[in-house]
Amino acid sequence: MTRRKVKLAFISDNAARKASFNKRKKGLIKKVTELTTLCDIPACAIISSPFGSQMEVWPNPEEAKKVIERYQSYSLIDENKNVSHERYIMQMIAKGRDKLKKLKHDNREQELNLSMLRNLKNNNLYEDLTAEELKDLAKRVDKKLKEVDGKIDTLD
Amino acid sequence: MTRRKVKLAFISDNAARKASFNKRKKGLIKKVTELTTLCDIPACAIISSPFGSQMEVWPNPEEAKKVIERYQSYSLIDENKNVSHERYIMQMIAKGRDKLKKLKHDNREQELNLSMLRNLKNNNLYEDLTAEELKDLAKRVDKKLKEVDGKIDTLD
DNA sequence: AAAACTATACTTAGGCT
DNA sequence: TAGCCTAAGTATAGTTT
């Protein structure tokens, strides 16, 4: 009766995706809660819903804020500060090289995204979409571009 | 043989708690990854380890940062939401194109910076400097690299 | 201490209402 | 659309190596 496939990929069917999202969201809440309870540690999960537009936060926004602050202050710690200067410079160069590589990769990715979107627009491929689908599309484009936006704004 | 109890409470035994933490941490990673893949949404989990080491972030610090930024700026009103969808998409594409241009420019700049610094290192240009001068140079390179690093870090 | 094992509890895709 | 149901698949507590 029940056939379950193992496809770890984007669920294109809207209804199925929503159903899966809600189930898994619930499961994830539970897991996070269990982990915090069993091990008595601060933890949070932040998930933006693809449908309700409301972003969901666990265990609650207050706790999440604390955890985020802890995380952000934690990331400020420079684990290299005790290394000799020369070694430090070498490390920084290597690190910078890696990050530049990533930057280039993201750059290419953005290029692809934009050309895709431009083609989509030029060919009026969404002309036949329903209002719902169009809204969803616009939201995803918005999201993608906001990511680009966020990246670039911090560049000075 | 295997008896499993259902006790949802703090595990006082250190070894057992650590084992459980590691197992569940792994499970949680998987769940978050699956959710983001299946539903194509940004999501993250931040968990601080009870055993001293590092704070753990899923799916990765970069994604977490994005999600956190989105979460923190979530309450901002989107002034474009009243624009028609089609016009909105066009605006976003134009905006994205301009920003990609800037991104490319900055990318080139970072490349130059890094190649300069790499040459400085590779050619051992500071080989004959006094300890004092070397220290000063290292400090300045350090500072420069931190600037570069800071810029690149925010791209993640 | 960490890794493998495994029985069992839990999660969830798909079907149905 | 959402909620229930159940089999199939997954995660993990306790145990062993």
Short mmCIF file of N, CA, C and O in Angstrom, two decimals, chain B residues 37-83:
data_model
loop_
_atom_site.label_atom_id
_atom_site.label_comp_id
_atom_site.label_asym_id
_atom_site.label_seq_id
_atom_site.Cartn_x
_atom_site.Cartn_y
_atom_site.Cartn_z
N THR B 37 16.79 20.82 1.92
CA THR B 37 16.84 20.26 0.57
C THR B 37 15.45 19.98 0.02
O THR B 37 15.12 20.39 -1.09
N LEU B 38 14.65 19.33 0.82
CA LEU B 38 13.32 18.93 0.35
C LEU B 38 12.42 20.13 0.08
O LEU B 38 11.63 20.12 -0.86
N CYS B 39 12.54 21.15 0.89
CA CYS B 39 11.62 22.28 0.77
C CYS B 39 12.28 23.54 0.24
O CYS B 39 11.62 24.55 0.04
N ASP B 40 13.58 23.50 0.05
CA ASP B 40 14.32 24.64 -0.47
C ASP B 40 14.07 25.91 0.33
O ASP B 40 13.64 26.92 -0.19
N ILE B 41 14.30 25.79 1.60
CA ILE B 41 14.15 26.96 2.46
C ILE B 41 15.42 27.12 3.28
O ILE B 41 16.14 26.16 3.53
N PRO B 42 15.72 28.35 3.68
CA PRO B 42 16.84 28.55 4.58
C PRO B 42 16.46 28.11 6.00
O PRO B 42 15.36 28.40 6.47
N ALA B 43 17.33 27.38 6.61
CA ALA B 43 17.09 26.97 7.99
C ALA B 43 18.43 26.69 8.64
O ALA B 43 19.40 26.35 7.98
N CYS B 44 18.48 26.85 9.94
CA CYS B 44 19.72 26.54 10.63
C CYS B 44 19.45 26.09 12.04
O CYS B 44 18.37 26.30 12.57
N ALA B 45 20.41 25.44 12.62
CA ALA B 45 20.35 25.07 14.03
C ALA B 45 21.66 25.47 14.67
O ALA B 45 22.72 25.32 14.08
N ILE B 46 21.57 26.01 15.84
CA ILE B 46 22.77 26.39 16.57
C ILE B 46 22.74 25.71 17.92
O ILE B 46 21.78 25.82 18.66
N ILE B 47 23.78 24.97 18.18
CA ILE B 47 23.82 24.19 19.41
C ILE B 47 25.17 24.36 20.07
O ILE B 47 26.20 24.16 19.44
N SER B 48 25.17 24.71 21.34
CA SER B 48 26.44 24.82 22.02
C SER B 48 26.74 23.51 22.72
O SER B 48 25.91 22.96 23.44
N SER B 49 27.93 23.02 22.49
CA SER B 49 28.31 21.74 23.05
C SER B 49 28.44 21.82 24.56
O SER B 49 28.95 22.80 25.09
N PRO B 50 28.00 20.81 25.26
CA PRO B 50 28.16 20.80 26.72
C PRO B 50 29.57 20.39 27.12
O PRO B 50 29.91 20.39 28.29
N PHE B 51 30.39 20.04 26.17
CA PHE B 51 31.70 19.51 26.53
C PHE B 51 32.84 20.39 26.04
O PHE B 51 33.78 19.94 25.41
N GLY B 52 32.68 21.65 26.32
CA GLY B 52 33.79 22.57 26.15
C GLY B 52 34.09 22.98 24.73
O GLY B 52 34.26 24.15 24.47
N SER B 53 34.10 22.04 23.83
CA SER B 53 34.62 22.36 22.51
C SER B 53 33.86 23.50 21.86
O SER B 53 33.60 24.51 22.47
N GLN B 54 33.54 23.36 20.64
CA GLN B 54 32.99 24.48 19.93
C GLN B 54 31.48 24.48 19.89
O GLN B 54 30.85 23.49 20.12
N MET B 55 30.96 25.64 19.59
CA MET B 55 29.55 25.73 19.34
C MET B 55 29.31 25.20 17.93
O MET B 55 30.07 25.46 17.02
N GLU B 56 28.26 24.46 17.79
CA GLU B 56 28.06 23.82 16.51
C GLU B 56 26.90 24.44 15.75
O GLU B 56 25.87 24.75 16.33
N VAL B 57 27.10 24.56 14.48
CA VAL B 57 26.16 25.29 13.65
C VAL B 57 25.81 24.49 12.42
O VAL B 57 26.68 23.91 11.79
N TRP B 58 24.55 24.43 12.10
CA TRP B 58 24.09 23.73 10.90
C TRP B 58 23.20 24.58 10.06
O TRP B 58 22.47 25.39 10.60
N PRO B 59 23.21 24.30 8.77
CA PRO B 59 24.05 23.32 8.07
C PRO B 59 25.50 23.75 8.04
O PRO B 59 26.38 22.93 8.00
N ASN B 60 25.76 25.06 8.09
CA ASN B 60 27.13 25.55 8.18
C ASN B 60 27.06 27.00 8.63
O ASN B 60 26.01 27.63 8.54
N PRO B 61 28.14 27.53 9.13
CA PRO B 61 28.10 28.89 9.65
C PRO B 61 27.61 29.91 8.62
O PRO B 61 26.91 30.85 8.98
N GLU B 62 27.96 29.69 7.37
CA GLU B 62 27.56 30.64 6.35
C GLU B 62 26.04 30.70 6.23
O GLU B 62 25.44 31.77 6.25
N GLU B 63 25.45 29.51 6.10
CA GLU B 63 24.01 29.46 5.97
C GLU B 63 23.34 30.01 7.22
O GLU B 63 22.36 30.74 7.15
N ALA B 64 23.89 29.64 8.36
CA ALA B 64 23.34 30.11 9.61
C ALA B 64 23.34 31.63 9.66
O ALA B 64 22.38 32.26 10.09
N LYS B 65 24.43 32.20 9.20
CA LYS B 65 24.53 33.66 9.22
C LYS B 65 23.44 34.28 8.36
O LYS B 65 22.78 35.23 8.77
N LYS B 66 23.25 33.71 7.19
CA LYS B 66 22.18 34.19 6.31
C LYS B 66 20.84 34.12 7.02
O LYS B 66 20.07 35.07 7.03
N VAL B 67 20.59 32.95 7.59
CA VAL B 67 19.29 32.75 8.23
C VAL B 67 19.12 33.71 9.39
O VAL B 67 18.06 34.30 9.59
N ILE B 68 20.19 33.89 10.16
CA ILE B 68 20.10 34.80 11.29
C ILE B 68 19.84 36.22 10.82
O ILE B 68 18.98 36.92 11.37
N GLU B 69 20.55 36.62 9.78
CA GLU B 69 20.34 37.98 9.27
C GLU B 69 18.92 38.14 8.78
O GLU B 69 18.28 39.16 9.02
N ARG B 70 18.46 37.16 8.07
CA ARG B 70 17.08 37.22 7.59
C ARG B 70 16.12 37.26 8.76
O ARG B 70 15.15 38.01 8.75
N TYR B 71 16.42 36.45 9.75
CA TYR B 71 15.54 36.43 10.91
C TYR B 71 15.52 37.77 11.62
O TYR B 71 14.48 38.30 11.98
N GLN B 72 16.72 38.35 11.77
CA GLN B 72 16.80 39.61 12.51
C GLN B 72 16.20 40.77 11.74
O GLN B 72 15.71 41.72 12.32
N SER B 73 16.28 40.70 10.42
CA SER B 73 15.71 41.79 9.63
C SER B 73 14.31 41.43 9.16
O SER B 73 13.73 42.11 8.34
N TYR B 74 13.79 40.37 9.71
CA TYR B 74 12.52 39.86 9.24
C TYR B 74 11.39 40.86 9.46
O TYR B 74 10.47 40.97 8.67
N SER B 75 11.46 41.60 10.54
CA SER B 75 10.37 42.52 10.87
C SER B 75 10.35 43.74 9.97
O SER B 75 9.42 44.52 10.00
N LEU B 76 11.42 43.91 9.19
CA LEU B 76 11.43 45.07 8.29
C LEU B 76 10.33 44.94 7.25
O LEU B 76 10.07 43.88 6.71
N ILE B 77 9.70 46.05 6.99
CA ILE B 77 8.63 46.04 6.00
C ILE B 77 9.21 46.03 4.60
O ILE B 77 10.15 46.77 4.30
N ASP B 78 8.68 45.17 3.77
CA ASP B 78 9.11 45.13 2.39
C ASP B 78 8.30 46.14 1.60
O ASP B 78 7.13 45.95 1.31
N GLU B 79 8.98 47.22 1.25
CA GLU B 79 8.25 48.30 0.59
C GLU B 79 7.82 47.95 -0.82
O GLU B 79 7.07 48.67 -1.44
N ASN B 80 8.31 46.81 -1.31
CA ASN B 80 7.97 46.43 -2.67
C ASN B 80 6.75 45.53 -2.75
O ASN B 80 6.33 45.17 -3.84
N LYS B 81 6.21 45.16 -1.63
CA LYS B 81 5.19 44.12 -1.68
C LYS B 81 3.90 44.57 -2.35
O LYS B 81 3.07 43.75 -2.70
N ASN B 82 3.72 45.90 -2.51
CA ASN B 82 2.51 46.35 -3.16
C ASN B 82 2.67 46.53 -4.66
O ASN B 82 1.71 46.80 -5.36
N VAL B 83 3.91 46.41 -5.11
CA VAL B 83 4.15 46.53 -6.54
C VAL B 83 3.64 45.26 -7.22
O VAL B 83 3.65 44.19 -6.63
#
